GROMACS .gro file of C-alpha atoms in nm:
model
  366
    1MET     CA    1   0.717   1.286   3.231
    2ALA     CA    2   0.987   1.109   3.138
    3THR     CA    3   1.044   1.048   2.782
    4SER     CA    4   1.359   0.716   2.643
    5ALA     CA    5   1.427   0.764   2.281
    6ILE     CA    6   1.413   0.421   2.064
    7PRO     CA    7   1.645   0.465   1.801
    8GLU     CA    8   1.533   0.616   1.478
    9THR     CA    9   1.525   0.710   1.113
   10GLU     CA   10   1.550   1.097   1.079
   11GLU     CA   11   1.222   1.037   0.896
   12LEU     CA   12   1.014   0.818   1.135
   13LEU     CA   13   1.088   0.953   1.514
   14VAL     CA   14   1.031   0.718   1.784
   15SER     CA   15   0.981   0.799   2.147
   16ALA     CA   16   0.890   0.607   2.433
   17VAL     CA   17   0.669   0.694   2.778
   18LYS     CA   18   0.637   0.465   2.957
   19SER     CA   19   0.452   0.214   2.841
   20LYS     CA   20   0.331   0.434   2.574
   21ARG     CA   21   0.490   0.473   2.185
   22VAL     CA   22   0.491   0.742   2.002
   23VAL     CA   23   0.552   0.761   1.633
   24THR     CA   24   0.603   1.048   1.474
   25LEU     CA   25   0.599   1.099   1.091
   26ASN     CA   26   0.863   1.347   1.002
   27ARG     CA   27   0.877   1.443   0.630
   28PRO     CA   28   0.685   1.815   0.686
   29LYS     CA   29   0.826   1.934   0.347
   30ALA     CA   30   0.713   1.612   0.171
   31LEU     CA   31   0.367   1.657   0.376
   32ASN     CA   32   0.478   1.399   0.582
   33ALA     CA   33   0.442   1.120   0.205
   34LEU     CA   34   0.563   0.755   0.329
   35ASN     CA   35   0.808   0.593   0.172
   36LEU     CA   36   0.996   0.250   0.195
   37ASN     CA   37   1.268   0.348   0.440
   38MET     CA   38   0.986   0.466   0.683
   39ILE     CA   39   0.774   0.128   0.620
   40ARG     CA   40   1.089  -0.056   0.673
   41SER     CA   41   1.110   0.148   1.022
   42LEU     CA   42   0.792   0.109   1.182
   43TYR     CA   43   0.745  -0.216   1.084
   44PRO     CA   44   0.947  -0.406   1.268
   45ARG     CA   45   0.933  -0.155   1.592
   46LEU     CA   46   0.521  -0.231   1.565
   47GLN     CA   47   0.536  -0.596   1.528
   48GLU     CA   48   0.745  -0.586   1.844
   49TRP     CA   49   0.488  -0.315   2.058
   50ASN     CA   50   0.233  -0.588   1.963
   51ASP     CA   51   0.376  -0.870   2.087
   52ASP     CA   52   0.582  -0.686   2.401
   53LYS     CA   53   0.321  -0.703   2.795
   54ARG     CA   54   0.552  -0.360   2.873
   55VAL     CA   55   0.400  -0.155   2.563
   56SER     CA   56   0.073   0.034   2.627
   57MET     CA   57  -0.015   0.159   2.382
   58VAL     CA   58   0.088   0.315   1.999
   59ILE     CA   59  -0.023   0.661   1.899
   60VAL     CA   60   0.089   0.798   1.549
   61LYS     CA   61   0.109   1.162   1.442
   62GLY     CA   62   0.274   1.366   1.150
   63SER     CA   63   0.517   1.625   1.198
   64GLY     CA   64   0.399   2.043   1.105
   65GLU     CA   65   0.053   2.178   1.112
   66LYS     CA   66   0.044   2.089   0.736
   67ALA     CA   67  -0.025   1.706   0.735
   68PHE     CA   68  -0.076   1.398   0.895
   69CYS     CA   69   0.075   1.149   0.614
   70ALA     CA   70  -0.014   1.311   0.202
   71GLY     CA   71   0.014   0.955   0.055
   72GLY     CA   72   0.271   0.705  -0.039
   73ASP     CA   73   0.602   0.783  -0.250
   74VAL     CA   74   0.420   0.640  -0.571
   75LEU     CA   75   0.687   0.837  -0.783
   76ALA     CA   76   0.990   0.592  -0.662
   77VAL     CA   77   0.705   0.281  -0.794
   78THR     CA   78   0.697   0.409  -1.123
   79ARG     CA   79   1.018   0.524  -1.157
   80SER     CA   80   1.124   0.132  -1.059
   81ALA     CA   81   0.872   0.023  -1.245
   82LYS     CA   82   1.021   0.101  -1.569
   83ALA     CA   83   1.409   0.114  -1.491
   84ASN     CA   84   1.495  -0.158  -1.621
   85ASP     CA   85   1.806  -0.215  -1.397
   86GLY     CA   86   1.671  -0.471  -1.171
   87SER     CA   87   1.512  -0.267  -0.911
   88THR     CA   88   1.233  -0.389  -0.701
   89ILE     CA   89   1.082  -0.110  -0.567
   90HIS     CA   90   0.725  -0.140  -0.707
   91ARG     CA   91   0.704  -0.485  -0.582
   92ASP     CA   92   0.842  -0.431  -0.233
   93PHE     CA   93   0.679  -0.109  -0.174
   94PHE     CA   94   0.336  -0.226  -0.186
   95ARG     CA   95   0.415  -0.543  -0.041
   96GLU     CA   96   0.565  -0.406   0.309
   97GLU     CA   97   0.305  -0.155   0.314
   98TYR     CA   98   0.027  -0.373   0.261
   99HIS     CA   99   0.224  -0.562   0.533
  100LEU     CA  100   0.236  -0.286   0.764
  101ASN     CA  101  -0.141  -0.194   0.757
  102HIS     CA  102  -0.223  -0.543   0.777
  103LEU     CA  103  -0.033  -0.500   1.134
  104ILE     CA  104  -0.228  -0.200   1.217
  105GLY     CA  105  -0.551  -0.330   1.188
  106THR     CA  106  -0.499  -0.638   1.404
  107CYS     CA  107  -0.258  -0.451   1.630
  108SER     CA  108  -0.376  -0.601   2.004
  109LYS     CA  109  -0.308  -0.251   2.143
  110PRO     CA  110  -0.484   0.038   2.098
  111TYR     CA  111  -0.365   0.273   1.820
  112VAL     CA  112  -0.398   0.626   1.810
  113ALA     CA  113  -0.396   0.808   1.472
  114LEU     CA  114  -0.412   1.164   1.524
  115ILE     CA  115  -0.504   1.259   1.115
  116ASP     CA  116  -0.465   1.607   1.211
  117GLY     CA  117  -0.459   1.795   0.844
  118ILE     CA  118  -0.396   1.636   0.463
  119THR     CA  119  -0.409   1.214   0.475
  120MET     CA  120  -0.451   1.114   0.202
  121GLY     CA  121  -0.344   0.713   0.007
  122GLY     CA  122  -0.128   0.583   0.212
  123GLY     CA  123  -0.182   0.794   0.486
  124CYS     CA  124  -0.531   0.625   0.519
  125GLY     CA  125  -0.325   0.339   0.573
  126LEU     CA  126  -0.179   0.473   0.872
  127SER     CA  127  -0.497   0.562   0.997
  128VAL     CA  128  -0.829   0.445   0.897
  129ASN     CA  129  -0.693   0.044   0.956
  130GLY     CA  130  -0.643   0.121   1.324
  131ARG     CA  131  -0.917   0.126   1.546
  132PHE     CA  132  -0.876   0.554   1.696
  133ARG     CA  133  -0.859   0.779   1.418
  134VAL     CA  134  -0.875   1.118   1.550
  135ALA     CA  135  -0.943   1.423   1.307
  136THR     CA  136  -0.957   1.781   1.353
  137GLU     CA  137  -1.135   2.077   1.185
  138ARG     CA  138  -0.807   2.063   0.957
  139THR     CA  139  -0.801   1.739   0.820
  140MET     CA  140  -0.830   1.654   0.485
  141LEU     CA  141  -0.908   1.372   0.390
  142ALA     CA  142  -0.908   1.174   0.042
  143MET     CA  143  -0.852   0.879  -0.160
  144PRO     CA  144  -0.738   1.030  -0.533
  145GLU     CA  145  -0.583   0.751  -0.700
  146THR     CA  146  -0.866   0.695  -0.983
  147ALA     CA  147  -0.696   1.044  -1.121
  148LEU     CA  148  -0.394   0.915  -1.070
  149GLY     CA  149  -0.437   0.586  -1.270
  150LEU     CA  150  -0.439   0.354  -1.001
  151PHE     CA  151  -0.706   0.254  -0.726
  152PRO     CA  152  -0.798   0.316  -0.371
  153ASP     CA  153  -0.568   0.093  -0.197
  154VAL     CA  154  -0.389   0.029   0.171
  155GLY     CA  155  -0.716  -0.167   0.249
  156GLY     CA  156  -0.970   0.065   0.132
  157SER     CA  157  -1.151  -0.239  -0.013
  158TYR     CA  158  -1.269  -0.322   0.332
  159PHE     CA  159  -1.294   0.004   0.466
  160LEU     CA  160  -1.476   0.193   0.167
  161SER     CA  161  -1.657  -0.121   0.075
  162ARG     CA  162  -1.838  -0.069   0.420
  163LEU     CA  163  -1.938   0.291   0.450
  164LYS     CA  164  -2.232   0.335   0.453
  165SER     CA  165  -2.507   0.475   0.159
  166ASN     CA  166  -2.285   0.380  -0.104
  167LEU     CA  167  -2.052   0.666   0.020
  168GLY     CA  168  -1.719   0.453  -0.021
  169MET     CA  169  -1.814   0.382  -0.396
  170TYR     CA  170  -1.839   0.759  -0.421
  171LEU     CA  171  -1.500   0.871  -0.261
  172ALA     CA  172  -1.328   0.562  -0.441
  173LEU     CA  173  -1.460   0.715  -0.758
  174THR     CA  174  -1.467   1.103  -0.793
  175GLY     CA  175  -1.174   1.138  -0.474
  176TYR     CA  176  -1.409   1.336  -0.312
  177ARG     CA  177  -1.254   1.531  -0.060
  178LEU     CA  178  -1.373   1.536   0.326
  179GLN     CA  179  -1.318   1.819   0.532
  180GLY     CA  180  -1.286   1.856   0.904
  181ALA     CA  181  -1.577   1.705   1.072
  182ASP     CA  182  -1.756   1.527   0.757
  183VAL     CA  183  -1.425   1.277   0.838
  184TYR     CA  184  -1.615   1.183   1.112
  185HIS     CA  185  -1.975   1.149   1.021
  186ALA     CA  186  -1.853   0.936   0.719
  187GLY     CA  187  -1.753   0.696   0.953
  188LEU     CA  188  -1.376   0.727   0.864
  189ALA     CA  189  -1.279   0.912   1.201
  190THR     CA  190  -1.370   0.738   1.479
  191HIS     CA  191  -1.362   1.086   1.726
  192ILE     CA  192  -1.319   1.482   1.674
  193VAL     CA  193  -1.141   1.744   1.804
  194ASN     CA  194  -1.032   2.097   1.804
  195SER     CA  195  -0.675   2.154   1.629
  196GLU     CA  196  -0.609   2.309   1.961
  197ASP     CA  197  -0.646   2.040   2.178
  198LEU     CA  198  -0.418   1.766   2.028
  199ALA     CA  199  -0.155   1.871   2.307
  200LYS     CA  200  -0.393   1.817   2.591
  201VAL     CA  201  -0.522   1.469   2.423
  202GLU     CA  202  -0.147   1.362   2.365
  203GLN     CA  203  -0.122   1.416   2.727
  204ALA     CA  204  -0.398   1.279   2.844
  205LEU     CA  205  -0.384   0.938   2.680
  206LEU     CA  206   0.031   0.952   2.791
  207ASP     CA  207  -0.067   1.006   3.123
  208LEU     CA  208  -0.378   0.692   3.166
  209PRO     CA  209  -0.208   0.493   3.426
  210SER     CA  210  -0.079   0.133   3.191
  211GLU     CA  211  -0.293  -0.093   3.394
  212GLN     CA  212  -0.606   0.119   3.317
  213ILE     CA  213  -0.597   0.109   2.936
  214THR     CA  214  -0.820  -0.070   2.732
  215ASP     CA  215  -1.042   0.035   2.427
  216ARG     CA  216  -1.349   0.173   2.613
  217LYS     CA  217  -1.117   0.383   2.853
  218VAL     CA  218  -0.940   0.563   2.530
  219ASP     CA  219  -1.303   0.628   2.392
  220GLN     CA  220  -1.418   0.770   2.677
  221LEU     CA  221  -1.084   0.971   2.690
  222LEU     CA  222  -1.162   1.073   2.337
  223LYS     CA  223  -1.486   1.199   2.369
  224GLU     CA  224  -1.402   1.379   2.632
  225PHE     CA  225  -1.234   1.672   2.407
  226ARG     CA  226  -1.541   1.643   2.123
  227PRO     CA  227  -1.607   1.988   2.068
  228SER     CA  228  -1.975   2.136   2.149
  229ASP     CA  229  -1.967   2.328   1.824
  230VAL     CA  230  -1.951   1.982   1.584
  231LYS     CA  231  -2.034   2.126   1.252
  232PRO     CA  232  -2.308   1.909   1.076
  233PHE     CA  233  -2.241   1.617   0.791
  234SER     CA  234  -2.193   1.896   0.484
  235LEU     CA  235  -2.292   1.574   0.216
  236SER     CA  236  -2.626   1.538   0.423
  237GLU     CA  237  -2.816   1.640   0.181
  238GLU     CA  238  -2.662   1.454  -0.134
  239ILE     CA  239  -2.636   1.138   0.068
  240SER     CA  240  -2.944   1.028  -0.033
  241HIS     CA  241  -2.815   1.113  -0.438
  242ILE     CA  242  -2.525   0.904  -0.370
  243GLU     CA  243  -2.667   0.600  -0.189
  244SER     CA  244  -2.890   0.572  -0.481
  245LEU     CA  245  -2.702   0.710  -0.807
  246PHE     CA  246  -2.384   0.524  -0.703
  247ASP     CA  247  -2.563   0.158  -0.655
  248GLY     CA  248  -2.521  -0.016  -0.938
  249LYS     CA  249  -2.382  -0.337  -1.080
  250THR     CA  250  -2.160  -0.209  -1.344
  251LEU     CA  251  -1.989   0.118  -1.341
  252GLU     CA  252  -2.122   0.187  -1.640
  253GLU     CA  253  -2.472   0.139  -1.473
  254ILE     CA  254  -2.375   0.435  -1.204
  255LEU     CA  255  -2.288   0.656  -1.490
  256LYS     CA  256  -2.600   0.618  -1.685
  257LYS     CA  257  -2.790   0.698  -1.369
  258LEU     CA  258  -2.600   1.003  -1.346
  259SER     CA  259  -2.637   1.117  -1.646
  260ASP     CA  260  -3.043   1.025  -1.623
  261ASP     CA  261  -3.087   1.201  -1.341
  262GLY     CA  262  -3.030   1.562  -1.488
  263SER     CA  263  -2.943   1.734  -1.181
  264GLU     CA  264  -2.686   1.967  -1.124
  265TRP     CA  265  -2.475   1.779  -0.890
  266ALA     CA  266  -2.516   1.456  -1.070
  267GLN     CA  267  -2.361   1.678  -1.393
  268LYS     CA  268  -2.093   1.763  -1.204
  269GLN     CA  269  -2.010   1.414  -1.119
  270LEU     CA  270  -2.022   1.306  -1.484
  271LYS     CA  271  -1.790   1.626  -1.529
  272ILE     CA  272  -1.562   1.472  -1.228
  273LEU     CA  273  -1.585   1.119  -1.365
  274SER     CA  274  -1.486   1.205  -1.701
  275LYS     CA  275  -1.170   1.321  -1.587
  276MET     CA  276  -1.064   0.961  -1.415
  277SER     CA  277  -0.870   0.693  -1.576
  278PRO     CA  278  -1.196   0.454  -1.716
  279THR     CA  279  -0.938   0.182  -1.604
  280SER     CA  280  -0.920   0.275  -1.264
  281MET     CA  281  -1.271   0.331  -1.229
  282LYS     CA  282  -1.351  -0.003  -1.363
  283VAL     CA  283  -1.124  -0.147  -1.141
  284THR     CA  284  -1.231   0.029  -0.868
  285PHE     CA  285  -1.560  -0.054  -0.934
  286ARG     CA  286  -1.516  -0.446  -0.898
  287GLN     CA  287  -1.202  -0.418  -0.614
  288LEU     CA  288  -1.481  -0.241  -0.367
  289LYS     CA  289  -1.786  -0.519  -0.482
  290GLU     CA  290  -1.542  -0.804  -0.399
  291GLY     CA  291  -1.392  -0.624  -0.093
  292LEU     CA  292  -1.712  -0.636   0.054
  293MET     CA  293  -1.707  -1.014   0.041
  294LEU     CA  294  -1.346  -1.074   0.166
  295SER     CA  295  -1.206  -1.062   0.470
  296TYR     CA  296  -0.944  -0.849   0.638
  297PRO     CA  297  -0.643  -1.019   0.519
  298ASN     CA  298  -0.762  -1.114   0.168
  299VAL     CA  299  -0.859  -0.739   0.062
  300PHE     CA  300  -0.453  -0.703   0.043
  301THR     CA  301  -0.389  -1.052  -0.135
  302MET     CA  302  -0.666  -0.856  -0.415
  303GLU     CA  303  -0.480  -0.524  -0.345
  304TYR     CA  304  -0.131  -0.626  -0.419
  305ARG     CA  305  -0.232  -0.810  -0.740
  306LEU     CA  306  -0.396  -0.482  -0.857
  307THR     CA  307  -0.130  -0.316  -0.772
  308GLN     CA  308   0.131  -0.572  -0.988
  309ARG     CA  309  -0.070  -0.549  -1.261
  310PHE     CA  310  -0.146  -0.127  -1.299
  311VAL     CA  311   0.302  -0.103  -1.261
  312GLU     CA  312   0.232  -0.370  -1.586
  313ASP     CA  313  -0.034  -0.108  -1.780
  314HIS     CA  314  -0.020   0.206  -1.903
  315ASP     CA  315  -0.261   0.448  -1.692
  316PHE     CA  316  -0.029   0.428  -1.369
  317HIS     CA  317   0.229   0.561  -1.529
  318GLU     CA  318   0.086   0.831  -1.732
  319GLY     CA  319  -0.142   0.944  -1.418
  320CYS     CA  320   0.202   1.000  -1.226
  321ARG     CA  321   0.348   1.183  -1.544
  322ALA     CA  322   0.004   1.438  -1.584
  323ILE     CA  323  -0.025   1.483  -1.194
  324LEU     CA  324   0.350   1.444  -1.040
  325VAL     CA  325   0.602   1.528  -1.313
  326ASP     CA  326   0.519   1.717  -1.541
  327LYS     CA  327   0.161   1.854  -1.361
  328ASP     CA  328   0.006   1.932  -1.693
  329ARG     CA  329  -0.318   1.750  -1.581
  330ASN     CA  330  -0.365   1.604  -1.898
  331PRO     CA  331  -0.314   1.252  -1.863
  332LYS     CA  332  -0.409   1.046  -2.234
  333TRP     CA  333  -0.580   0.751  -2.072
  334ASN     CA  334  -0.549   0.469  -2.240
  335PRO     CA  335  -0.877   0.321  -2.307
  336ALA     CA  336  -0.957   0.636  -2.329
  337LYS     CA  337  -1.323   0.549  -2.277
  338VAL     CA  338  -1.509   0.312  -2.004
  339GLU     CA  339  -1.699   0.112  -2.272
  340ASP     CA  340  -1.349   0.078  -2.436
  341VAL     CA  341  -1.230  -0.121  -2.097
  342THR     CA  342  -1.320  -0.480  -2.158
  343GLU     CA  343  -1.439  -0.722  -1.873
  344GLU     CA  344  -1.126  -0.929  -2.038
  345LYS     CA  345  -0.884  -0.650  -1.918
  346VAL     CA  346  -1.051  -0.592  -1.572
  347ASP     CA  347  -1.031  -1.023  -1.521
  348TRP     CA  348  -0.664  -0.961  -1.556
  349TYR     CA  349  -0.615  -0.689  -1.349
  350PHE     CA  350  -0.759  -0.959  -1.072
  351SER     CA  351  -0.593  -1.255  -1.181
  352PRO     CA  352  -0.374  -1.453  -0.941
  353LEU     CA  353   0.013  -1.357  -0.981
  354PRO     CA  354   0.227  -1.597  -1.083
  355GLU     CA  355   0.350  -1.872  -0.851
  356GLY     CA  356   0.526  -1.768  -0.495
  357GLN     CA  357   0.438  -1.415  -0.601
  358ASP     CA  358   0.110  -1.326  -0.453
  359LEU     CA  359   0.094  -1.114  -0.074
  360ILE     CA  360  -0.039  -1.383   0.184
  361LEU     CA  361  -0.112  -1.294   0.475
  362PRO     CA  362  -0.275  -1.481   0.828
  363GLU     CA  363  -0.599  -1.459   0.880
  364SER     CA  364  -0.710  -1.265   1.182
  365LYS     CA  365  -1.002  -1.217   1.444
  366TYR     CA  366  -1.054  -0.867   1.302
   0.00000   0.00000   0.00000
């Protein structure tokens, strides 16, 4: 089938196959991590396709076999925030990324993300917000931000808070890595296929007659590639524990439940949580509680406020240093204990930004 090239950047490849558009995240050595240039390349294209009646579908995939997208370029963000040179990347990156996430979530055309391999942080924003998310046995999906002194953003307030059995709270606080079919069972992927069938899946999508493309048609096609031997949910035995122990009116209540439970699994979770930023955990807990009550565009207003507070504070920069720069994996959180993170501090994170700085996105039919 003839494919015509659309002007592209080296890091974001775009092709047109009749009425379909295929986007390839092309930074395989960086596990296709999302940077500001890629956001600025993709957003106007997706806007154009969304409004163009000649475009019937958008497919997004990662280059190479290791990753769909391993996250956003947070190193550039922390460097910008600490620099005293007038750089605005720490504002621009999140603002423009959230505009893109919101557009993906409200796209009028079927948007299909082939999430083969590592899918973390910003990679979830490029996929989970979309209508169709196709996982494989090689998919590894996680929102590990509490270990970085940040919070699970890119719409996580919306899609994590709406997962069954308090699974979203568990994933958000612990950064637990979902593997393969678990991404589908958790509800973060809509379909599952074998990685060896991905090329066939993509070609079948491209072969769909444009006039026949509907959500139902795409859904039916993707279901045809579902393996007969999909593994069961590996958390099926723990889900009752997650539902009861990660339910609480405060983060402290969850921690107490885990401590009182005494089981080996509960103690393991406490050990994991003890390594996370106390501030991040307190903010993340409230983020998911509030996210459940907010409309889709309004979660991005909240999340943008949180990003700007985090770049002003200590833990995000310390997390980036410990995990991404020095790689000693020994962050010195401040405050170091959950009980020392005051409600006044958490309130500050959620407070409106100075006049004219809040991110306001249009209401939608989402």
